[in-house]
Each structure stands twice: as C-alpha cells, then as structure tokens.
Tab-separated table of C-alpha atoms in Angstrom:
chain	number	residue	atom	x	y	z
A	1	UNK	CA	4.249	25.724	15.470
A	2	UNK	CA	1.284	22.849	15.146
A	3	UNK	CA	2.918	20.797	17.830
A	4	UNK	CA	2.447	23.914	20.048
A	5	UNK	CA	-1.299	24.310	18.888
A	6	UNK	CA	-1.229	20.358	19.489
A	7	UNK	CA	-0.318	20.700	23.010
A	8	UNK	CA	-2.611	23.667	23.203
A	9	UNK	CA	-5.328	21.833	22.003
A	10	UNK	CA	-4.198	18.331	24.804
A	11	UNK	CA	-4.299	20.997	27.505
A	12	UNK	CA	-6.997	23.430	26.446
A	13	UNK	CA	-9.666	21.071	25.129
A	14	UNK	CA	-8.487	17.507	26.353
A	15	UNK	CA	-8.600	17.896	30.066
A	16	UNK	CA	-9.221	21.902	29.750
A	17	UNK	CA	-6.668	22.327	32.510
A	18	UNK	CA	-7.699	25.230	35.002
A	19	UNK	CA	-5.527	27.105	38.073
A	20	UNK	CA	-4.650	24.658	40.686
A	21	UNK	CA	-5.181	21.656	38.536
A	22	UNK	CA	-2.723	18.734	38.911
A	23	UNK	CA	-1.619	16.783	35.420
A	24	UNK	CA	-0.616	13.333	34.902
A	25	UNK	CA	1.180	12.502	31.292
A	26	UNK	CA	1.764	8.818	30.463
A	27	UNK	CA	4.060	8.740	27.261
A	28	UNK	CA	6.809	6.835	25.552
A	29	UNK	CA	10.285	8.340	25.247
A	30	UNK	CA	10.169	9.336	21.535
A	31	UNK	CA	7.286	11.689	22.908
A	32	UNK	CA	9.382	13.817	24.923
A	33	UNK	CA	8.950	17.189	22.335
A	34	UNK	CA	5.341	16.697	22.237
A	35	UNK	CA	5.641	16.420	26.325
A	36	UNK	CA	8.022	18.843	26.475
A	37	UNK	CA	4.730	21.659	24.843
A	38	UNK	CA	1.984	19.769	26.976
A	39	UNK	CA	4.170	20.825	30.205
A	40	UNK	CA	4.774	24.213	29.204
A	41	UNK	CA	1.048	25.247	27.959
A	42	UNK	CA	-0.595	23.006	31.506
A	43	UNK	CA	1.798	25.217	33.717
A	44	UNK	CA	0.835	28.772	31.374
A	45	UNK	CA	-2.739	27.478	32.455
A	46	UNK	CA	-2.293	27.256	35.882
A	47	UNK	CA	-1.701	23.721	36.682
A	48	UNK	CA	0.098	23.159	40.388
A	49	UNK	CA	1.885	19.871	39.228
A	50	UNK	CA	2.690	18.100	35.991
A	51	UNK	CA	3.924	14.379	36.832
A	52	UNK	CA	5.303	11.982	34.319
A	53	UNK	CA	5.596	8.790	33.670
A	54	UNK	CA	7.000	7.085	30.683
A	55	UNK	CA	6.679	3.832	29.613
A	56	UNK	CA	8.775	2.094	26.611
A	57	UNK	CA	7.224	-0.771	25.137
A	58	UNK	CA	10.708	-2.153	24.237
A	59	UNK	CA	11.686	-2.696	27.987
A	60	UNK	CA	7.925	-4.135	28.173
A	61	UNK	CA	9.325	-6.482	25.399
A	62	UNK	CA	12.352	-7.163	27.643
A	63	UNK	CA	10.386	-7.952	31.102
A	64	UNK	CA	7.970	-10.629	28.286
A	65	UNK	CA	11.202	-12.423	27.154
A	66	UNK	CA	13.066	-12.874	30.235
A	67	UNK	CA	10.808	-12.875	33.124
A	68	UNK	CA	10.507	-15.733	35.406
A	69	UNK	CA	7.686	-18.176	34.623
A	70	UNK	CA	7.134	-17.799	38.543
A	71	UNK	CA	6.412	-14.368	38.371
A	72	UNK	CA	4.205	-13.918	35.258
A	73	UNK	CA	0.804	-14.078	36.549
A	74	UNK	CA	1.937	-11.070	39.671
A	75	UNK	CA	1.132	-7.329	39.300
A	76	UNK	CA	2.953	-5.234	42.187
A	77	UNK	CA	-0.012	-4.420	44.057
A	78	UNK	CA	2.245	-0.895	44.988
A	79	UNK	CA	1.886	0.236	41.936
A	80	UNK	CA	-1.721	-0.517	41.861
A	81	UNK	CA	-2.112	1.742	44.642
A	82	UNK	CA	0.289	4.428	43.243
A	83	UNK	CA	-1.832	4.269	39.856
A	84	UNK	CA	-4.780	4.608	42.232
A	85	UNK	CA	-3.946	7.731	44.341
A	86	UNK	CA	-2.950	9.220	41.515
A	87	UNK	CA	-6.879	9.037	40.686
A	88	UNK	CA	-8.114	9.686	43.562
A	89	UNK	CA	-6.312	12.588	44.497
A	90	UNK	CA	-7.699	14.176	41.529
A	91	UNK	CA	-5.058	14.245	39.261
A	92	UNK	CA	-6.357	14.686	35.394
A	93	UNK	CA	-4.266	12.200	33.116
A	94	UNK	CA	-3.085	12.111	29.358
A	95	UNK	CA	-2.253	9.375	28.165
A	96	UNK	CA	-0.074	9.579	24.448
A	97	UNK	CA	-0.261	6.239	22.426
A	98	UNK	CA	1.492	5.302	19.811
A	99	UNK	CA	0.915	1.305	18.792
A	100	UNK	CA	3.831	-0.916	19.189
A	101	UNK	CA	4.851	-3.968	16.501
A	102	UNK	CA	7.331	-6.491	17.462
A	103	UNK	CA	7.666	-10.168	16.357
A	104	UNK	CA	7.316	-12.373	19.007
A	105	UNK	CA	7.397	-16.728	18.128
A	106	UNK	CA	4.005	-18.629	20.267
A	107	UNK	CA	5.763	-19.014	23.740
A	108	UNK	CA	6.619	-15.510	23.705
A	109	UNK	CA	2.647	-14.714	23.220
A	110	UNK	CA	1.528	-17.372	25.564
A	111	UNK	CA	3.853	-15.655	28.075
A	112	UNK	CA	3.188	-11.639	27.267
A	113	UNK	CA	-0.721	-12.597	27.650
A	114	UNK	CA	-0.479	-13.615	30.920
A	115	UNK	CA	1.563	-10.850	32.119
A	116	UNK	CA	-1.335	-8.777	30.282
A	117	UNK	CA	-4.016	-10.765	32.285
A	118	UNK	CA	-2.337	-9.990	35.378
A	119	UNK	CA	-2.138	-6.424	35.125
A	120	UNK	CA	-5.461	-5.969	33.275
A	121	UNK	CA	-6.896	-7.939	36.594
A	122	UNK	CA	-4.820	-5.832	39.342
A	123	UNK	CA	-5.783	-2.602	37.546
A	124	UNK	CA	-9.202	-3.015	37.122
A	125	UNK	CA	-10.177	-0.788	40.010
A	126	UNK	CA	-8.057	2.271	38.583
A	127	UNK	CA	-9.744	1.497	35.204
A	128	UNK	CA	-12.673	1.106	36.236
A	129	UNK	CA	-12.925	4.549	38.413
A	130	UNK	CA	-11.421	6.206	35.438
A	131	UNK	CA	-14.090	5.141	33.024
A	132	UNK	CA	-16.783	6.382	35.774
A	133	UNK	CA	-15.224	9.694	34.711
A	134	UNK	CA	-14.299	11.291	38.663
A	135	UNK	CA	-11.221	12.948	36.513
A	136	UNK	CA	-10.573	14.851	33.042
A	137	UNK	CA	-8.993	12.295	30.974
A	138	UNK	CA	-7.756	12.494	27.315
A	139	UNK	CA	-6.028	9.756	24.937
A	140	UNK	CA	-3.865	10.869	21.987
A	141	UNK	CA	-1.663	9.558	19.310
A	142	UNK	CA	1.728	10.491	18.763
A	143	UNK	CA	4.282	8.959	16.534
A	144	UNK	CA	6.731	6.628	17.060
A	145	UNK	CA	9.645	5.073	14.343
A	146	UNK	CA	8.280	1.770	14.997
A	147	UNK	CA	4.499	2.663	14.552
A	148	UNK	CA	5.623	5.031	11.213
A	149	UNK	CA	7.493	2.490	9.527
A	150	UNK	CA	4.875	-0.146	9.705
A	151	UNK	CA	2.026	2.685	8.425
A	152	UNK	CA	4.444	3.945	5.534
A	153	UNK	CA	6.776	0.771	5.186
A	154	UNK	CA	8.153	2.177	1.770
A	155	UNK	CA	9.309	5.484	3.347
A	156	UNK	CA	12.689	5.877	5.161
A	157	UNK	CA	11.701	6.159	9.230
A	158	UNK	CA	12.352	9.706	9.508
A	159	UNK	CA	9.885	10.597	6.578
A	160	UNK	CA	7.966	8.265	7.749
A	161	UNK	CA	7.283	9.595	11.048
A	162	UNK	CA	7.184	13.037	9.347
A	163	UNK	CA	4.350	11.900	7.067
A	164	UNK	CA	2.469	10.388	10.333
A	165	UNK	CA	3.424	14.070	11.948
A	166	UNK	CA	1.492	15.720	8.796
A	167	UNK	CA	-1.691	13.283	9.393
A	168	UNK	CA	-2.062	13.580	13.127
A	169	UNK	CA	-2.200	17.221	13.073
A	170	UNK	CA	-4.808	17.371	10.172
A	171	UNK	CA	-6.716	14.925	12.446
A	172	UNK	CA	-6.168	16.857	15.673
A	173	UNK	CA	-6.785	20.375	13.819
A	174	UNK	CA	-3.767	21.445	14.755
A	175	UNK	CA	-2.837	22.709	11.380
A	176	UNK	CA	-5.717	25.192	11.426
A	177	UNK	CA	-5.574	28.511	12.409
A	178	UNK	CA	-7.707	28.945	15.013
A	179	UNK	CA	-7.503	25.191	16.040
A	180	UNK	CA	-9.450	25.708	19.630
A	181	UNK	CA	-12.167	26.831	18.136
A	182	UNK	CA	-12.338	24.270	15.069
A	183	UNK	CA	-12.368	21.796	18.050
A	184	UNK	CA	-15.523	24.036	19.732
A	185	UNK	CA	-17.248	23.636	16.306
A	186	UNK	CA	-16.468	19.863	15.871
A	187	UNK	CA	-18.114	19.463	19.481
A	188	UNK	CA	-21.590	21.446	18.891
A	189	UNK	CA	-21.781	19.429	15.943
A	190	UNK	CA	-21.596	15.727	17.838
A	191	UNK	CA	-23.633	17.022	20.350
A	192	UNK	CA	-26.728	17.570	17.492
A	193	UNK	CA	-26.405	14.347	16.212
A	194	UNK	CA	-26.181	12.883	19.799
A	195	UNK	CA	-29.447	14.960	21.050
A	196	UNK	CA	-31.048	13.564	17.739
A	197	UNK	CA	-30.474	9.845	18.725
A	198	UNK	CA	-31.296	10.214	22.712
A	199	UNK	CA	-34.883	11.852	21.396
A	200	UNK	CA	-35.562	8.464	19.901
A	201	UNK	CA	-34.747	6.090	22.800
A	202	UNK	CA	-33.878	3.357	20.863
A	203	UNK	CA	-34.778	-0.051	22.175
A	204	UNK	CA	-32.442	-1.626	19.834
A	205	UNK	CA	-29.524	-0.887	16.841
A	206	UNK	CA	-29.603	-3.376	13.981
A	207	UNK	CA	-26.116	-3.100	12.374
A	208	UNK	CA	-26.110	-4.768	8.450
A	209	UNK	CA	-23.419	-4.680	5.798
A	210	UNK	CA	-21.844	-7.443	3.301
A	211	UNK	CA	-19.707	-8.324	6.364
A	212	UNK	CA	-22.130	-7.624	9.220
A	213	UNK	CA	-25.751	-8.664	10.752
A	214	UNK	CA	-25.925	-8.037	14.120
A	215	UNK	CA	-28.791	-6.381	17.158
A	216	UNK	CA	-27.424	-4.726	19.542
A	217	UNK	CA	-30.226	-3.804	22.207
A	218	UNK	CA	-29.210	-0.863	24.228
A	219	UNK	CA	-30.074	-0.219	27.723
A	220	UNK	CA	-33.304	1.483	29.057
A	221	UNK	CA	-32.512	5.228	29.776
A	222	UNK	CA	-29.020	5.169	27.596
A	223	UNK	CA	-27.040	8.257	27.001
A	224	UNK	CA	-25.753	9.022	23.642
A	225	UNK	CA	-22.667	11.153	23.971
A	226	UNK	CA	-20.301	12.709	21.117
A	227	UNK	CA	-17.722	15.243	21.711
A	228	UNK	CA	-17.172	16.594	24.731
A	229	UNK	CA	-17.845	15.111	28.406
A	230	UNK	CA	-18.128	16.008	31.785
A	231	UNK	CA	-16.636	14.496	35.192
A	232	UNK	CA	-19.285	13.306	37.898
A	233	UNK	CA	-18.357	17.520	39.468
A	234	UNK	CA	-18.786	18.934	36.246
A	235	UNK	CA	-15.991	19.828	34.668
A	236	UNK	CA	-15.714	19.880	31.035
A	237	UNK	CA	-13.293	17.390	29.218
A	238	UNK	CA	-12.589	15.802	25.912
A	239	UNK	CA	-11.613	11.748	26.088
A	240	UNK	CA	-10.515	11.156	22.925
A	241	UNK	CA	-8.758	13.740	20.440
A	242	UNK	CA	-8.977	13.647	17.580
A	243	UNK	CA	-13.290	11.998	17.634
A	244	UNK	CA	-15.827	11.820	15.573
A	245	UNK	CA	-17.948	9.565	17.300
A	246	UNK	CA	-20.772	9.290	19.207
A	247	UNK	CA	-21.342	6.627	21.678
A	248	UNK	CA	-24.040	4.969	24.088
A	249	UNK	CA	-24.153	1.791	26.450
A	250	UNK	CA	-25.463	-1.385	25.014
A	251	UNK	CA	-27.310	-3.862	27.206
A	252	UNK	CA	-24.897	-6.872	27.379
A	253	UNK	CA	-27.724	-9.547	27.625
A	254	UNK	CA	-29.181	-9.492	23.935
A	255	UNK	CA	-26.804	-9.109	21.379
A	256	UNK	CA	-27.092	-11.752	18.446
A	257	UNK	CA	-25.793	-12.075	15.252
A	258	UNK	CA	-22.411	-11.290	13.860
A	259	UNK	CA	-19.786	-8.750	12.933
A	260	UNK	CA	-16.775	-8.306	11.084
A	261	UNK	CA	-13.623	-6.467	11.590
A	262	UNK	CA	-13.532	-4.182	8.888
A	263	UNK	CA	-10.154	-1.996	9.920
A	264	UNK	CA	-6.894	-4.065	11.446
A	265	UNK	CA	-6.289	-3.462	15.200
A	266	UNK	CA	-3.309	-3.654	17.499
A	267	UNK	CA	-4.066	-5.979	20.581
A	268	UNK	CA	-1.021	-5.682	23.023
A	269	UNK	CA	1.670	-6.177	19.800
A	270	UNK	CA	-1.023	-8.232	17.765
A	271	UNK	CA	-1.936	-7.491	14.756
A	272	UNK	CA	-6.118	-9.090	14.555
A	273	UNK	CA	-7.328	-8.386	10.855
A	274	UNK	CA	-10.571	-9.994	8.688
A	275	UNK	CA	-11.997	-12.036	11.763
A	276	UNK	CA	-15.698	-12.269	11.994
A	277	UNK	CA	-17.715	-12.758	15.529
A	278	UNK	CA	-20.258	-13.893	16.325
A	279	UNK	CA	-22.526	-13.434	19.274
A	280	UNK	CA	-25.463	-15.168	21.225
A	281	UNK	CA	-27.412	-14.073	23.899
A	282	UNK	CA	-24.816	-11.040	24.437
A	283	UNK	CA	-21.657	-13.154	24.665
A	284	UNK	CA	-19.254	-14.209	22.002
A	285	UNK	CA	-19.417	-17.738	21.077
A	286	UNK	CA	-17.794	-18.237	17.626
A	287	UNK	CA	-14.641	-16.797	16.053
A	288	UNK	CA	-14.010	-17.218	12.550
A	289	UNK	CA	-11.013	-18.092	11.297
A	290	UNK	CA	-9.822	-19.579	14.749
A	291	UNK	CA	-7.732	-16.982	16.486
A	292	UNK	CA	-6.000	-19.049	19.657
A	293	UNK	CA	-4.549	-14.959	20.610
A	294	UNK	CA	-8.059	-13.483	20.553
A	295	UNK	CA	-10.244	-15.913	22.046
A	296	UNK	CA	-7.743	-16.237	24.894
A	297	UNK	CA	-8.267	-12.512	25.529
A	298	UNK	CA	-12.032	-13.139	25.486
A	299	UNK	CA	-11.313	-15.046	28.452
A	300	UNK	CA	-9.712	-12.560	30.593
A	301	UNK	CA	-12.535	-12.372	32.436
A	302	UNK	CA	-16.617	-12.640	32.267
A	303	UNK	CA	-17.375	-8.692	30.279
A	304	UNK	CA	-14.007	-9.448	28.290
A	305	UNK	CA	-16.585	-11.096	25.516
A	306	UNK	CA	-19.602	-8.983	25.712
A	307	UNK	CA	-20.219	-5.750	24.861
A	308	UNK	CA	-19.602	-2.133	26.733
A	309	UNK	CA	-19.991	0.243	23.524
A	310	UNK	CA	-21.201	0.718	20.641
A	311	UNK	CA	-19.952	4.417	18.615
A	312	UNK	CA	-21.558	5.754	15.248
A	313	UNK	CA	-19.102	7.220	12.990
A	314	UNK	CA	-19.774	8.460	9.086
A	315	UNK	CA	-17.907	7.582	6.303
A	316	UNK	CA	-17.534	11.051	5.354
A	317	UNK	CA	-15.242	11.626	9.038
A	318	UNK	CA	-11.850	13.476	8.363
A	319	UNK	CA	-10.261	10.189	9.364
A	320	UNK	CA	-11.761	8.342	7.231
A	321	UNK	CA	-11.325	10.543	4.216
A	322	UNK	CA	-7.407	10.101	4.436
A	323	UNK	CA	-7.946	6.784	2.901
A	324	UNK	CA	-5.351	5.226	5.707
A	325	UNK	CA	-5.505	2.748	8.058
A	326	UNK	CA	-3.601	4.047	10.805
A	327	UNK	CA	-3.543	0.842	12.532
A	328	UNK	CA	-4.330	2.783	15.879
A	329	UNK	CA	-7.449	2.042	17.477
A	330	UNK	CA	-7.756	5.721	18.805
A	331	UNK	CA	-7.273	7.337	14.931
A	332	UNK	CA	-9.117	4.104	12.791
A	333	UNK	CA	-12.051	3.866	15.164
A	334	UNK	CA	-12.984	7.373	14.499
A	335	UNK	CA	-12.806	6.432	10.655
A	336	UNK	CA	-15.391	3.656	11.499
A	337	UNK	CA	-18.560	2.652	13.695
A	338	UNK	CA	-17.565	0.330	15.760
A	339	UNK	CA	-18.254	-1.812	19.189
A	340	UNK	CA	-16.392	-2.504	22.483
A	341	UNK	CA	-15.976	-5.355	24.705
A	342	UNK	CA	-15.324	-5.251	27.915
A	343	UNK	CA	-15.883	-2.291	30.295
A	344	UNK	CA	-19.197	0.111	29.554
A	345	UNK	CA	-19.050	3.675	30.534
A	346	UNK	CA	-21.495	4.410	33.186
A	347	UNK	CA	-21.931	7.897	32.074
A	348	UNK	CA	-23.749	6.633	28.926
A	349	UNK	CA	-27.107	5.708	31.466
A	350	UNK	CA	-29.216	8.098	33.137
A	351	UNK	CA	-27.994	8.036	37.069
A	352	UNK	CA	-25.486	5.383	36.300
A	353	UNK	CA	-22.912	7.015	38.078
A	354	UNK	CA	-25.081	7.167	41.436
A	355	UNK	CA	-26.445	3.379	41.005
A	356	UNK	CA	-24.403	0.209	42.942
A	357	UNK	CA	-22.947	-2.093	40.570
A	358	UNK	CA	-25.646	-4.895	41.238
A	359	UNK	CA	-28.268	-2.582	39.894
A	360	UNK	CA	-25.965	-1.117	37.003
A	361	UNK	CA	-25.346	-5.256	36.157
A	362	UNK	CA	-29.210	-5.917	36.131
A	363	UNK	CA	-29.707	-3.257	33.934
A	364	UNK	CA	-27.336	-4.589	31.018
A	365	UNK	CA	-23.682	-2.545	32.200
A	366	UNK	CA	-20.782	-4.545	31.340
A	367	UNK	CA	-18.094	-4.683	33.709
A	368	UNK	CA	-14.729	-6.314	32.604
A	369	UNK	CA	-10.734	-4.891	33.150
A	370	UNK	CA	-10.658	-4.419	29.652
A	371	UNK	CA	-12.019	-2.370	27.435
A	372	UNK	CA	-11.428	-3.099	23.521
A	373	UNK	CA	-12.410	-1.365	20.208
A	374	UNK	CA	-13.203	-3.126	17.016
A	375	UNK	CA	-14.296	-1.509	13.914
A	376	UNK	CA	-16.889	-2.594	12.087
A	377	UNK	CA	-17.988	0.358	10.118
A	378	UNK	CA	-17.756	0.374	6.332
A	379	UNK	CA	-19.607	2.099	2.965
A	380	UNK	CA	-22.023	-0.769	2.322
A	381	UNK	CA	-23.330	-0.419	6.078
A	382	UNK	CA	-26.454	0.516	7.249
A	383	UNK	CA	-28.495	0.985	10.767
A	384	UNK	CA	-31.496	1.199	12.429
A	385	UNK	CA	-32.890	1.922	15.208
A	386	UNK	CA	-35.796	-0.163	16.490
A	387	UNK	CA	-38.553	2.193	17.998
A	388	UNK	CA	-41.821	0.275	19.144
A	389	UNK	CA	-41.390	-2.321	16.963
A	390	UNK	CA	-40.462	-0.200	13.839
A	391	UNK	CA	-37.507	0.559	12.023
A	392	UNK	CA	-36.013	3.966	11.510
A	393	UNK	CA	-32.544	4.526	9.393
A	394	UNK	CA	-29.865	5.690	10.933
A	395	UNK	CA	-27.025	5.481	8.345
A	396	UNK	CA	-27.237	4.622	4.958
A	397	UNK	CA	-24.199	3.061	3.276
A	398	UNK	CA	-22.302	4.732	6.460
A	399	UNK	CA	-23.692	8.240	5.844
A	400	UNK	CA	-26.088	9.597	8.389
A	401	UNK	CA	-29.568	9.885	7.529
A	402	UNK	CA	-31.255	11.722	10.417
C-alpha cells in the first residue's frame, strides 16, 4: 500500500502529471517496484508516454576500472543531445537516487573523477536548462542493498533495506492516510516562512555555530522559495520530495568566513565527513584537513567553488527528528541548513529567468556543471539576517525565530 501512495505522491505532487503529459524516470534496477507504481499512477493520470532509463552504478564501476586512459576525459556528445531533447521536448523527469559505496584504491579515484569531469562538462547545458526550471522535475530516494547496509551495517541487507523502506515513507508521508494532502499542508507551511524572509530583503545571512562563521550576501531582488515551484509556463511542481527547506540565491562575489560539514555526504562514491571551508571573496580558498578528492572537484570548473544556494532548515524537521544520518544528500540536507556550490537556480531572482547570462553573472548568479549540497546546519547554530546595517535573528540554536 505506501509504495502506491509513494508513487501517488512522485506523480501527483512531484511533477503533478496532467493529460497529455510525457514522463521521464531515471532509476537503478533495484527500483523497478517503485517504477513499476510511478508508471501505473502517471498513465491513470493521463500521461501520453512514460520513458525509462536505468542506470546501475555497478556497470558505472565497471566502465571506471577498465576504461581506456584514451577515452576518459570523452562524453558521447549523442547522448548529450538525447539527454537534451528529452528536455526540450518537454518531457517532465524523475529522477530516483539511492547513494552508491564502493571501495576504490587512488588510481581508481584519479580515473572515476575525470570521467566525472567529462560528463559534468558535456552535460552542463541539459543541467543547466533543467535548473532554469522549463520542465516539472522531482528527485527522490529509494533504497538500494548497498545504500541499506552501509545506513544499518548491523542489520542483515534485507532488513536493512526494509528498515530504510519504513524511514523513507515516514519522510515522504506516504504512511499517512491522506498523504496528498499532508504534502498540500507541508507546502502552505514553507511558503509562510518563505513570504516571511522575502518581506525582509536581506542584504546579507550571517551563519554562526561552534563549527561555523560565515556571510553569505545574497543577491539584490532574491527569491526565497520552500515547497512547491513552478516552471517558466506555470505549471506547478515539487523538486525535491521529501523537503523541508527553503532556499534563495546567494551573490557569489562576497562570501567570507568559514563552514563546517556537519552531516557526511556522498560525492560520486566518496564519502567527505568533518572538513571545514573556508571562503574569501566568494571563492573557496582553504580546506581543512587536506582533501586531494574534494579540492580536485572544486576545480571542475570556475562556479564549482563558489556558491549557488543557500537552504534554511529547523532542527525540529521530520528528518531531522529520526536521529539518522541517511548519508543521502536529498534526505540529510532536509535535516540541516545547508549551502551549494556550483550552479544557482535562476528562479530564486526576480526576472532571472528572462535576463542573459552576462547580466545574471554581474548580478552575483553562479554558473558551474555542478551543483553540490553540504550541510552545515546543527543545534548550536544561529542566523541573521543583515537589514540596513542591523541584525535580525533568524534561527536560534537551529529553531526558527520569525
């Protein structure tokens, strides 16, 4: 029953799929029950096509291992394109995650982040006309054996992956009885607190905690959004299920100071835990301890280490009140404020989806081909908001306070 209100919920409030709509699932192959539901309930809500594409992060494992040194920094530019029509031709995607941990030795790293950098670079258009929000889009987590096991390593896998079951639809609301409409009541709510914070206009967020001290100017004009979004022809769509969040654009130029990490994340099959950053004049310049893995990745390209979000979350979210670490980005940043580098959402600035990239760069929009979450939320921090030279609380040992 829930992982029919699940898919219910994917297709009714994730990309609220109407008559004539065409789907687009990206999942791996333990997903295929869950996909199985999401197919059924798009096509008993009028969808005209549901394609699929899966993709196994063991054969990505294999094509690390044993491809040719000659051919690691090549993306097919086909499938660029194919990735690309798919987007342009309207189709609204899902995308079901579930983190992937292998052990790989140094040269294996070495190679698999190049083969990252080269499709992060070839598929920065599609990403980037994605994140501009043309199409309904949603990201969810499903469970895998290999993500279970390394969340409950004392269980056996299959009550492992039962246990993760049990959690994701708490956090999804798919346990509850009317679940669509728990997930219409979780939206109004995010939307108050959102319409609170764009009433201020904010010049600037100062984030402080026992692990953090950092400003984070925000761009002139900034959006907050929480909940619910809509596509540049209005249509009504939910990102990220389950969230608790709410998010606006920060301006790229002026962050200083430093954060921590304060929840592990998964950075294509890395595990990055207790590293601190620290930032000057908007870019990273310092990461302690040394992490060769992560300040590679800052290099990807010149957003890759500067900032494109920055999300508000309590302390008191449903996430959060599991007491897990979930060690997915999607579940533990919605347990946790936290920032972004990389890629900014133009939707999060007044007009920013009619203004040319030169003027959105000006303004403080990030542009980068990747687009990375780190928590740095926790219950000893606090924020303000800097509003003509004052200082008004935002959260209070991570509890809201307007």
């Amino acid at each position: 029953m829930y992982i029919n209100n699940y898919a219910k919920i994917i297709i009714g409030i994730g990309i609220s799929v109407k008559k004539g709509d065409l789907v687009k699932i990206n999942f791996h192959p333990e997903h295929l029950p869950l996909v199985r539901e999401i197919v059924k309930e798009a096509y008993k809500n009028g969808a005209k096509f549901v394609s699929l594409d899966m993709r196994d992060p063991e054969m990505e494992n294999n094509r690390s291992e044993f491809l040719a040194e000659e051919f690691v920094n090549e993306y097919p530019k086909c499938i660029v394109e194919n990735e690309y029509n798919y987007a342009v031709s309207g189709f609204s995607t899902i995308t079901i995650q579930a983190p992937h941990f292998s052990a790989k030795n140094e040269i294996e790293t070495s190679k698999t982040s190049a083969i990252n950098k080269a499709k992060s670079l070839a598929m920065y258009p599609v990403r980037k006309f994605g994140m501009a929000n043309h199409n309904k889009w949603v990201v969810v987590n499903a469970p895998t054996t290999n993500w279970a096991t390394n969340v409950f390593p004392d269980l056996p896998p299959e009550k492992a992956v039962e246990l993760l079951w049990t959690y994701i639809y708490r956090a999804t609301k798919s346990n509850e009885s009317d679940p669509l409409l728990a997930w219409k009541k979780q939206d109004e709510t995010l939307k108050k607190i959102a319409k609170k914070l764009n009433d201020y206009q904010f010049s600037a967020l100062h984030f402080i905690s026992e692990e953090t001290d950092v400003t984070i100017p925000l761009v002139k004009n900034h959006i907050w959004l929480g909940g619910s979004e809509t596509t540049q022809a209005g249509e009504r769509f939910m990102s990220n299920i389950p969230v608790e969040e709410v998010w606006t654009m920060p301006n790229k130029y002026g962050v200083n100071g430093y954060i921590s990490i304060t929840k592990p994340i998964v950075l294509e099959g890395e595990m990055i835990d207790k590293v601190k950053l620290f930032f000057q004049n908007g870019k990273v310049v310092k990461i302690e301890p040394h992490h060769p893995f992560l300040q590679n990745y800052l290099l990807r390209d010149e957003g890759a280490s500067m900032l494109g979000e920055v999300a508000l979350v309590s302390v008191h979210s449903s996430i959060e009140k599991t007491g897990i670490v979930f060690k997915s980005t999607l579940l533990d940043e919605n347990a946790s404020s936290h920032i972004a580098l990389g890629q900014a959402y133009s939707d999060n600035l007044f007009q920013g989806n009619s203004m040319a990239d030169e003027k959105l760069n000006q303004l403080g929009m990030n542009f980068s081909s990747i687009h990375q979450d780190l928590m740095i939320g926790s219950s000893t921090m606090n924020v303000y908001g800097v509003f003509n030279q004052e200082k008004i609380q935002i959260m209070e040992n991570g509890l809201w306070k307007i």
